[in-house]
JSON list of C-alpha atoms and ligand atoms in Angstrom, two decimals:
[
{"chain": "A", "resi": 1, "resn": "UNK", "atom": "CA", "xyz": [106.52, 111.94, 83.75]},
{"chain": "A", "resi": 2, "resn": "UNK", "atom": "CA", "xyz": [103.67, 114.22, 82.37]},
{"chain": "A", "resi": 3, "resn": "UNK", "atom": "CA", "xyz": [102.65, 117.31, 83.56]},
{"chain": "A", "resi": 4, "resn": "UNK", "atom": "CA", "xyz": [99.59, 115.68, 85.68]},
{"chain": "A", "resi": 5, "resn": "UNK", "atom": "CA", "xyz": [102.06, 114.15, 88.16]},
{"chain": "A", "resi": 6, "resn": "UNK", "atom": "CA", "xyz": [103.87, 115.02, 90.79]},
{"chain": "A", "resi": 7, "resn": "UNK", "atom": "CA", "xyz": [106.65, 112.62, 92.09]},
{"chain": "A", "resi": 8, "resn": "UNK", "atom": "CA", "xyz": [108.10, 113.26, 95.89]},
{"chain": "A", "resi": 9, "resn": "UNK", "atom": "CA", "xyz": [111.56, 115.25, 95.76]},
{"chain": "A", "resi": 10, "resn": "UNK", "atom": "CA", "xyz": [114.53, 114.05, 96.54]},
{"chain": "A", "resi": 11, "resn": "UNK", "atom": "CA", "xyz": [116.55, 114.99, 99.59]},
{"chain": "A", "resi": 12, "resn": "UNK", "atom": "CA", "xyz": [119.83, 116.25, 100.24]},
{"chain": "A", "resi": 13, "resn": "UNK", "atom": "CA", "xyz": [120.84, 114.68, 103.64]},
{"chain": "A", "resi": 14, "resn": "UNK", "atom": "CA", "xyz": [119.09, 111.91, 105.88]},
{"chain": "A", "resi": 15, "resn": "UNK", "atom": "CA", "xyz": [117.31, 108.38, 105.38]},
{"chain": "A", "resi": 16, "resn": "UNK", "atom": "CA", "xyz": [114.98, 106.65, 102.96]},
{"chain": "A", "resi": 17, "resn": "UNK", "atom": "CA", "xyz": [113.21, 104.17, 104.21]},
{"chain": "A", "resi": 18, "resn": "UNK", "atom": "CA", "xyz": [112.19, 102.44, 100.92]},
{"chain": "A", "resi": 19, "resn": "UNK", "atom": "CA", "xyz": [110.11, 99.14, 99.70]},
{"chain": "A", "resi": 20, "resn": "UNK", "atom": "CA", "xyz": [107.86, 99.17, 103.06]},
{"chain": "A", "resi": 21, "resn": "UNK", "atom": "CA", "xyz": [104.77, 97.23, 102.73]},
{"chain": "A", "resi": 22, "resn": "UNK", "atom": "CA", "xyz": [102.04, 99.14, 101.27]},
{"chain": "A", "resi": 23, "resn": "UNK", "atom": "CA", "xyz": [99.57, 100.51, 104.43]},
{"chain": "A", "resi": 24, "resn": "UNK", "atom": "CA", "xyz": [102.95, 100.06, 106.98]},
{"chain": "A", "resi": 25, "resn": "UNK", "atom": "CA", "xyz": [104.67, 103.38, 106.80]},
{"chain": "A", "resi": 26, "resn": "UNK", "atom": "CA", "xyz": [103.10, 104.76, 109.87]},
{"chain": "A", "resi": 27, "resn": "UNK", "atom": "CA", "xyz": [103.72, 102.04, 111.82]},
{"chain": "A", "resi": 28, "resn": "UNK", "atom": "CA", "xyz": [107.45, 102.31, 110.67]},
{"chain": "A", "resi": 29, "resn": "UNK", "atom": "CA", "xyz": [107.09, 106.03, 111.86]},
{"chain": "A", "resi": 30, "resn": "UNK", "atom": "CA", "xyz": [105.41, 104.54, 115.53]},
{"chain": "A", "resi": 31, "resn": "UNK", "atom": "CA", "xyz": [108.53, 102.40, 115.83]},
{"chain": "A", "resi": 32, "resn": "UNK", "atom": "CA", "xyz": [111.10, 104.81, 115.52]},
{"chain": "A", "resi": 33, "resn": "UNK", "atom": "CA", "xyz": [109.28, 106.86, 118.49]},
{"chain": "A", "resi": 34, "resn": "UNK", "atom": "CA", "xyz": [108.91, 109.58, 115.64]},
{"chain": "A", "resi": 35, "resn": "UNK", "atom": "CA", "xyz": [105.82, 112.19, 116.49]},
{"chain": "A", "resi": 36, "resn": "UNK", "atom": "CA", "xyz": [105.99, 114.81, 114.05]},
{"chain": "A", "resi": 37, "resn": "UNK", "atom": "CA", "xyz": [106.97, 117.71, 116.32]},
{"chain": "A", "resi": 38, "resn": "UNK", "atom": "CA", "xyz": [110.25, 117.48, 115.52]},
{"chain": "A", "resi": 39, "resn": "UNK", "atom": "CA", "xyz": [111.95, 120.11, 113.89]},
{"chain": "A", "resi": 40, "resn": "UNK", "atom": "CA", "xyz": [112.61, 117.62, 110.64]},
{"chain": "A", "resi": 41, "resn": "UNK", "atom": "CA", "xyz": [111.54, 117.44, 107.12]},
{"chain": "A", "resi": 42, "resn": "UNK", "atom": "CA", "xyz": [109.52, 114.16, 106.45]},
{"chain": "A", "resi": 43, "resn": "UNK", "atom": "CA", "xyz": [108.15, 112.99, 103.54]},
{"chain": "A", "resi": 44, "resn": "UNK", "atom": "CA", "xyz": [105.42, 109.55, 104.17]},
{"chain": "A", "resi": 45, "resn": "UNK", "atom": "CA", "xyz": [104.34, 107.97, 100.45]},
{"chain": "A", "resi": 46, "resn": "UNK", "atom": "CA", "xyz": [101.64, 104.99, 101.12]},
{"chain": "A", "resi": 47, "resn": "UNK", "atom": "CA", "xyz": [100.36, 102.65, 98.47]},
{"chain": "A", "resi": 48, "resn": "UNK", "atom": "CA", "xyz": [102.28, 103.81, 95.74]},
{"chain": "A", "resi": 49, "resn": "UNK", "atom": "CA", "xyz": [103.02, 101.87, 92.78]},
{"chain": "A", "resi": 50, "resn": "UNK", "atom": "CA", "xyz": [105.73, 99.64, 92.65]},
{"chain": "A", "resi": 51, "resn": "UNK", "atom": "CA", "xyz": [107.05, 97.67, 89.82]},
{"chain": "A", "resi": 52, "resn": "UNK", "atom": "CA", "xyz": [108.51, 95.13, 92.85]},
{"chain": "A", "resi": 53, "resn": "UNK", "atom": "CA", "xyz": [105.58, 95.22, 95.32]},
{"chain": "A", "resi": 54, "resn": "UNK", "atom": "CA", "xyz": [102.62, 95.99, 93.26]},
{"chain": "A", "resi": 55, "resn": "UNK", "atom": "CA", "xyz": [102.36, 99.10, 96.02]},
{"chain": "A", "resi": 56, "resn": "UNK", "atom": "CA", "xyz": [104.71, 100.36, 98.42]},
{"chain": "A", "resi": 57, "resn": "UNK", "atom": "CA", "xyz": [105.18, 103.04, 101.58]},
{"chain": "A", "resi": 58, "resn": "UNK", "atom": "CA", "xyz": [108.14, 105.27, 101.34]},
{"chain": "A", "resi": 59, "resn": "UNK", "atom": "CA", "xyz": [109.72, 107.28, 104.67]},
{"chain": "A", "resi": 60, "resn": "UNK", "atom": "CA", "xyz": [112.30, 110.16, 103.97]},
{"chain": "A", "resi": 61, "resn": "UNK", "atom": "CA", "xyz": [114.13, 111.47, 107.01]},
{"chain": "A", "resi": 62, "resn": "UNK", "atom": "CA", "xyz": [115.75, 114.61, 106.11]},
{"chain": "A", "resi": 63, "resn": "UNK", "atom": "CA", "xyz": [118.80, 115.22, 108.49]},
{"chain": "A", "resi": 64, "resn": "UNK", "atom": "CA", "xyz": [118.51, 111.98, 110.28]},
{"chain": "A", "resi": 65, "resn": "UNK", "atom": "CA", "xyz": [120.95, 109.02, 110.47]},
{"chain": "A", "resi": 66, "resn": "UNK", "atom": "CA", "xyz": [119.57, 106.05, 112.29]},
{"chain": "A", "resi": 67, "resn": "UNK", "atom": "CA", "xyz": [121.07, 103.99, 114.87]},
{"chain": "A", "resi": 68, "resn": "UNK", "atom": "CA", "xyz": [121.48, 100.17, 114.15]},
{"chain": "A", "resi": 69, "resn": "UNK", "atom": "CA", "xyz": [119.29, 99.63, 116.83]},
{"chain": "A", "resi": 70, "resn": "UNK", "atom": "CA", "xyz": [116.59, 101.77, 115.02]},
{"chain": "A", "resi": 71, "resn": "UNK", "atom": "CA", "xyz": [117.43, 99.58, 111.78]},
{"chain": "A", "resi": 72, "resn": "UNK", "atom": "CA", "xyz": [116.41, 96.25, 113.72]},
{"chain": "A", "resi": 73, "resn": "UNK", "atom": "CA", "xyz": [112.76, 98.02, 115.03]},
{"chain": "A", "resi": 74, "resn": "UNK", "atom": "CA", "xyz": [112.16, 99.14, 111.58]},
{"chain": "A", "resi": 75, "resn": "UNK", "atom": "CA", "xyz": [112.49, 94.85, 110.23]},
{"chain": "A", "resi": 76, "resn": "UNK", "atom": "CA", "xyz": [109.51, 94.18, 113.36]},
{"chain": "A", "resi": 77, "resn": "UNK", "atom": "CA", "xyz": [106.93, 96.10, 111.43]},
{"chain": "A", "resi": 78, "resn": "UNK", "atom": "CA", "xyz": [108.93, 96.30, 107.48]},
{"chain": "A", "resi": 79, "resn": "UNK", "atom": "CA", "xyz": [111.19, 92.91, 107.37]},
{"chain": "A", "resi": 80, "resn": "UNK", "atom": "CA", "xyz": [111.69, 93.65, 103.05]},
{"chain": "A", "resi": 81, "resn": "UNK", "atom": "CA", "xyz": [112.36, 97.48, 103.86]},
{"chain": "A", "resi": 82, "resn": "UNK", "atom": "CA", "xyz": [115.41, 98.97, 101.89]},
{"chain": "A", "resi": 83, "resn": "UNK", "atom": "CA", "xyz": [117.39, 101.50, 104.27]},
{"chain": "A", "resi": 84, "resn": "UNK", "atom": "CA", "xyz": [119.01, 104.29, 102.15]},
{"chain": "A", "resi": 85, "resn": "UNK", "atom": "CA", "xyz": [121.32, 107.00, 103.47]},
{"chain": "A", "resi": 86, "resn": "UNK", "atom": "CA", "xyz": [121.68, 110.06, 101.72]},
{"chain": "A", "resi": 87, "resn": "UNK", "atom": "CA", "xyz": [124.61, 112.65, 101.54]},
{"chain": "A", "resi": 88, "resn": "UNK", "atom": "CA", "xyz": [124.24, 115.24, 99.26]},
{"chain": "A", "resi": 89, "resn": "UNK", "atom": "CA", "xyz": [121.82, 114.13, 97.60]},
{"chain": "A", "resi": 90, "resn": "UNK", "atom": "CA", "xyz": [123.53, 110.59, 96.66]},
{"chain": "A", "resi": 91, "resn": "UNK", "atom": "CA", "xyz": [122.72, 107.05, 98.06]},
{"chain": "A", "resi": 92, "resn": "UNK", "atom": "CA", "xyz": [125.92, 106.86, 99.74]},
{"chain": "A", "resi": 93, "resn": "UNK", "atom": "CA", "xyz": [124.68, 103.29, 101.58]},
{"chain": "A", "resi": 94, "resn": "UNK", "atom": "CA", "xyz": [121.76, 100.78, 101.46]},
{"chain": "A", "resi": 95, "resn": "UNK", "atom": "CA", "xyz": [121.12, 98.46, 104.65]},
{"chain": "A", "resi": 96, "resn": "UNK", "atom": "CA", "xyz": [119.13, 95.46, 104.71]},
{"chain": "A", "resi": 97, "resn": "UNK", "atom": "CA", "xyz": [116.85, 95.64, 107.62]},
{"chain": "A", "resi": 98, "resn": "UNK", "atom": "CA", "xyz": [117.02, 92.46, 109.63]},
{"chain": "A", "resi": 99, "resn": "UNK", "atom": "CA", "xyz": [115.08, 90.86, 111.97]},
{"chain": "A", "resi": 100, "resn": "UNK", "atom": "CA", "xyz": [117.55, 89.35, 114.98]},
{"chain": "A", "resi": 101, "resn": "UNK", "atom": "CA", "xyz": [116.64, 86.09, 116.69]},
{"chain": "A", "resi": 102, "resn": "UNK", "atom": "CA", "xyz": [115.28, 87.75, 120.11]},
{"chain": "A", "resi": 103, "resn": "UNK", "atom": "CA", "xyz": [113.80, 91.37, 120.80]},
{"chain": "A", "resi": 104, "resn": "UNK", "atom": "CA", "xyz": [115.21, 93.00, 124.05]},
{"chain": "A", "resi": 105, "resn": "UNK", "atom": "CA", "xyz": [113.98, 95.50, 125.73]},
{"chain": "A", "resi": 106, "resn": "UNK", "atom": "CA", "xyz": [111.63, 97.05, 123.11]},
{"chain": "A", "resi": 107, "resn": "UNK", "atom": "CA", "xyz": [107.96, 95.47, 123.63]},
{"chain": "A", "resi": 108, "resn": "UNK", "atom": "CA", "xyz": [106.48, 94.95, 126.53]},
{"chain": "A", "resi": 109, "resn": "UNK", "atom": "CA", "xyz": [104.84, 91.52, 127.72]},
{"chain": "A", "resi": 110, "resn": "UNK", "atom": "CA", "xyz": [100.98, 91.05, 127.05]},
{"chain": "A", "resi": 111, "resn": "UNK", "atom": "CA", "xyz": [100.35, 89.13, 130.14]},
{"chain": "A", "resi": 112, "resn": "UNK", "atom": "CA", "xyz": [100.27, 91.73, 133.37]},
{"chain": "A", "resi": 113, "resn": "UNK", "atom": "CA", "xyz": [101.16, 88.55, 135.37]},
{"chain": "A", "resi": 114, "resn": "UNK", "atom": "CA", "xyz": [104.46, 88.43, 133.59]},
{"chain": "A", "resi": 115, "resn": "UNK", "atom": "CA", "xyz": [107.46, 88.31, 135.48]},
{"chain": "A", "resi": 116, "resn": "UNK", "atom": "CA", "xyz": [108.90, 90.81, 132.81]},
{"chain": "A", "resi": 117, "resn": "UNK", "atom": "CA", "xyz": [105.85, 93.13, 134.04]},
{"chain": "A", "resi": 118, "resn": "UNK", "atom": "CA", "xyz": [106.40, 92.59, 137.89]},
{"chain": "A", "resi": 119, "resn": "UNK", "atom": "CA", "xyz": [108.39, 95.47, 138.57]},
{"chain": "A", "resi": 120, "resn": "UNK", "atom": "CA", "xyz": [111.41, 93.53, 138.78]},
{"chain": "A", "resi": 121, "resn": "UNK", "atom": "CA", "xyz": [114.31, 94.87, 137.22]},
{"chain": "A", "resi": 122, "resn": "UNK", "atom": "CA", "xyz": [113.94, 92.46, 134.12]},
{"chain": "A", "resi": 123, "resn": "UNK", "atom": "CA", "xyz": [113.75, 93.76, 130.77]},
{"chain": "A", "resi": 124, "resn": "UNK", "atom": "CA", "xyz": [111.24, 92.16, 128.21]},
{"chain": "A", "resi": 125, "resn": "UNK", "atom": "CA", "xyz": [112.54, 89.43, 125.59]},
{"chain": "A", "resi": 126, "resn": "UNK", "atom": "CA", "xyz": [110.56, 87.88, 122.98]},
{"chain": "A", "resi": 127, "resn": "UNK", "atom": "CA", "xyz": [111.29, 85.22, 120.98]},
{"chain": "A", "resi": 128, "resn": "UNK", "atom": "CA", "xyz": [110.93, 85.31, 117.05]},
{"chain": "A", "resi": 129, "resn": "UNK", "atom": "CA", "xyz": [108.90, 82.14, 115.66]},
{"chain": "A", "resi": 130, "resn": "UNK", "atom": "CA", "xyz": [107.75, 83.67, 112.80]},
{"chain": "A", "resi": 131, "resn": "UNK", "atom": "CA", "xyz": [108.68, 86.75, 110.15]},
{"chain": "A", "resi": 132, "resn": "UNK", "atom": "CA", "xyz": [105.97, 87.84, 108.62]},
{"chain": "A", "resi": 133, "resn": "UNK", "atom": "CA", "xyz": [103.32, 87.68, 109.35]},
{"chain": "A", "resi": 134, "resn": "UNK", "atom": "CA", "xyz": [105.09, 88.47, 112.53]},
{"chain": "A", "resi": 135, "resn": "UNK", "atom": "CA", "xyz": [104.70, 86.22, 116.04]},
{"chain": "A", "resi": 136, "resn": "UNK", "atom": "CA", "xyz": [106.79, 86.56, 118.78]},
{"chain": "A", "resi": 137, "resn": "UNK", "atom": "CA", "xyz": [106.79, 84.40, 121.94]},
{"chain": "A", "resi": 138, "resn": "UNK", "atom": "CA", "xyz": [107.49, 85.75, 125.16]},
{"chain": "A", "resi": 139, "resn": "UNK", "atom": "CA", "xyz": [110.83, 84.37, 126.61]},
{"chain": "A", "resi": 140, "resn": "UNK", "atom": "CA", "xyz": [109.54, 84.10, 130.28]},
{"chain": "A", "resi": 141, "resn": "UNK", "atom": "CA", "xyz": [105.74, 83.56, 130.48]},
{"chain": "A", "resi": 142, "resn": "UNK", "atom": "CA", "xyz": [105.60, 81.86, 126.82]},
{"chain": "A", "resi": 143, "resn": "UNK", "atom": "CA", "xyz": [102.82, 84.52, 125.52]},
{"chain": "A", "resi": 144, "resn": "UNK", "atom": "CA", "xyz": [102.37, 84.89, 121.93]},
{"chain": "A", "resi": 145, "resn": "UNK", "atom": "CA", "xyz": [102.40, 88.14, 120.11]},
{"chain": "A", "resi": 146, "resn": "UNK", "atom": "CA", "xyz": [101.33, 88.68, 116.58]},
{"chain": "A", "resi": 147, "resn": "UNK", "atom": "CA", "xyz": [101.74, 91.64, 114.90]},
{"chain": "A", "resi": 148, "resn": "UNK", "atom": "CA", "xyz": [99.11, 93.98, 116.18]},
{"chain": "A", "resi": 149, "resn": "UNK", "atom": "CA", "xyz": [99.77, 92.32, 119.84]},
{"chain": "A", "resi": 150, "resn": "UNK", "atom": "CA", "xyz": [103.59, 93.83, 119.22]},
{"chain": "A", "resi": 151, "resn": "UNK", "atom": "CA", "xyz": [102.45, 97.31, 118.28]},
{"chain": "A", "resi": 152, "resn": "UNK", "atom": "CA", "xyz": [100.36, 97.47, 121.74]},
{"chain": "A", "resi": 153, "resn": "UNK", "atom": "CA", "xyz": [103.20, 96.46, 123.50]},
{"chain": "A", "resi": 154, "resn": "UNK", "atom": "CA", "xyz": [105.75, 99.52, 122.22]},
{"chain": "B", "resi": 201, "resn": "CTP", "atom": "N1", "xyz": [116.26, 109.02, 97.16]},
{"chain": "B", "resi": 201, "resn": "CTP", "atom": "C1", "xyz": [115.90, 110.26, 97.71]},
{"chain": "B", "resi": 201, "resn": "CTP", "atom": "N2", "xyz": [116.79, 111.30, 97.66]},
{"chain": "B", "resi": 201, "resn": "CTP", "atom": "C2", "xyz": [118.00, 111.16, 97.08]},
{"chain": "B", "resi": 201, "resn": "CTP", "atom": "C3", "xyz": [118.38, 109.91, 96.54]},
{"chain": "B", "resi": 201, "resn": "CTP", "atom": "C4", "xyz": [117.47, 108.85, 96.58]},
{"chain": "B", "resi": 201, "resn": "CTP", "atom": "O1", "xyz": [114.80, 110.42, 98.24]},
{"chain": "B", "resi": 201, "resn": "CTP", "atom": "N3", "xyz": [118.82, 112.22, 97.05]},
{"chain": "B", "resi": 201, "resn": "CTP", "atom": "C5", "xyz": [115.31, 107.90, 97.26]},
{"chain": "B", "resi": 201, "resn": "CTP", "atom": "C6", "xyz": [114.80, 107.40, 95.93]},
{"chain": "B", "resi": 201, "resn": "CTP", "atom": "O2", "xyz": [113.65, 108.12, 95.56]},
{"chain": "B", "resi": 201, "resn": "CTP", "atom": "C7", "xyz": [114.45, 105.95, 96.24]},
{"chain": "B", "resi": 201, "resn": "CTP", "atom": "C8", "xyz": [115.49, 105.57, 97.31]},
{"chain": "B", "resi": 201, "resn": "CTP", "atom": "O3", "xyz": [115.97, 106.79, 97.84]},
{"chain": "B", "resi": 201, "resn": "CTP", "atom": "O4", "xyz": [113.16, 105.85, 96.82]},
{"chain": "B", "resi": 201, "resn": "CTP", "atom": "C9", "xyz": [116.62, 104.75, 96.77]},
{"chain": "B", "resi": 201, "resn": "CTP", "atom": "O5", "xyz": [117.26, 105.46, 95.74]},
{"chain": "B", "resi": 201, "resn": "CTP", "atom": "P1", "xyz": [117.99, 104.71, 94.55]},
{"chain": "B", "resi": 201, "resn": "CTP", "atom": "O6", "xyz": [118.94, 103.71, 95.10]},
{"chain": "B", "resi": 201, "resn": "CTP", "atom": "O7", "xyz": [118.52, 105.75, 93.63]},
{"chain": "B", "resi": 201, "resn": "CTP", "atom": "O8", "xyz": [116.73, 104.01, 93.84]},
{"chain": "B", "resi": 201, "resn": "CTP", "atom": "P2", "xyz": [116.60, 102.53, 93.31]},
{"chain": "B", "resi": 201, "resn": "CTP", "atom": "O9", "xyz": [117.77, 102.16, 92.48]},
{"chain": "B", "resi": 201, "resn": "CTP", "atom": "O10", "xyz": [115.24, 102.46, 92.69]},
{"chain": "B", "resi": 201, "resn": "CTP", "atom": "O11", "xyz": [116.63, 101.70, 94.66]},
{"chain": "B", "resi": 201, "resn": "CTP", "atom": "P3", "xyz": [116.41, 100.12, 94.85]},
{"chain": "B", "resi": 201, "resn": "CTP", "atom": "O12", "xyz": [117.48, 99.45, 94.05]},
{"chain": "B", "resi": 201, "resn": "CTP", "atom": "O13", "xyz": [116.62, 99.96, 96.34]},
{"chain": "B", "resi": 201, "resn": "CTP", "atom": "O14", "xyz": [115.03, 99.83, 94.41]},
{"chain": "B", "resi": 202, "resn": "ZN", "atom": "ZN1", "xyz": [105.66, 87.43, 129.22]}
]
């Protein structure tokens, strides 16, 4: 590395969220509820080269172990993301981030005639047709959500 560039540190304890698709880191950041205010060290790399990708977003969490549940969110907006957890300073595990079968509870319905938006106690479920690019299809009303449709609906 010459002296002209600066590469982003490495942390001691927390979560990398690694091999995002370049331009998608924030909405990784949206998904995981994350504002900024915390009291956390946070390091967000878009478009950066990658020798995989051609360009890639990079998250680092410092102090911050995620829940599986937070691992499933991040695969609705970064299915090929690489999930690294650090312990002093070592990768100590790497999770695949994987996209289950049917979202519960996380988006909400499109369609304000849903039955999943009448006040019932019924939580939202959608459907997953496709990956990427993402569509999901509402398990009650049979709406379909694409990927900016989904990030409304958080
Ligand atoms: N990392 C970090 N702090 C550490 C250790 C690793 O921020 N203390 C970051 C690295 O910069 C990299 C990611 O965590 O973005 C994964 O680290 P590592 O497994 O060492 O890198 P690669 O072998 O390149 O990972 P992969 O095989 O997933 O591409
Ligand atoms: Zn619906």
């Amino acid at each position: 590395m010459s002296d002209r560039e600066l590469r982003v540190s490495k942390i001691k304890d927390g979560t990398v969220i690694d091999h995002i698709r370049g331009g998608y880191a924030l909405d990784v950041i949206n998904i995981l509820g994350i504002t900024g205010k915390e009291n956390r060290v946070m390091t967000i790399a878009v478009n950066v080269p990658s020798k995989r990708f051609g360009v890639k977003d990079i998250v680092k969490i410092e102090g911050k172990a995620l829940s599986p549940e937070e691992v499933n969110r991040i695969a609705l907006v970064a299915p090929h993301a690489s999930i690294n957890i650090i312990k002093n300073y070592q990768v100590i595990e790497k999770l695949e981030v994987k996209l289950p079968q049917t979202i519960d509870g996380i988006i909400k319905c499109s369609n304000p005639c849903c039955v999943s938006n009448s006040g019932e106690p019924i939580r939202p479920k959608f459907h997953v047709k496709n990956e990427e690019p993402l569509v999901l299809k509402c398990h009650y009303c049979g709406v379909i959500l694409e990927h900016a449709d989904m990030l409304r609906g958080l």
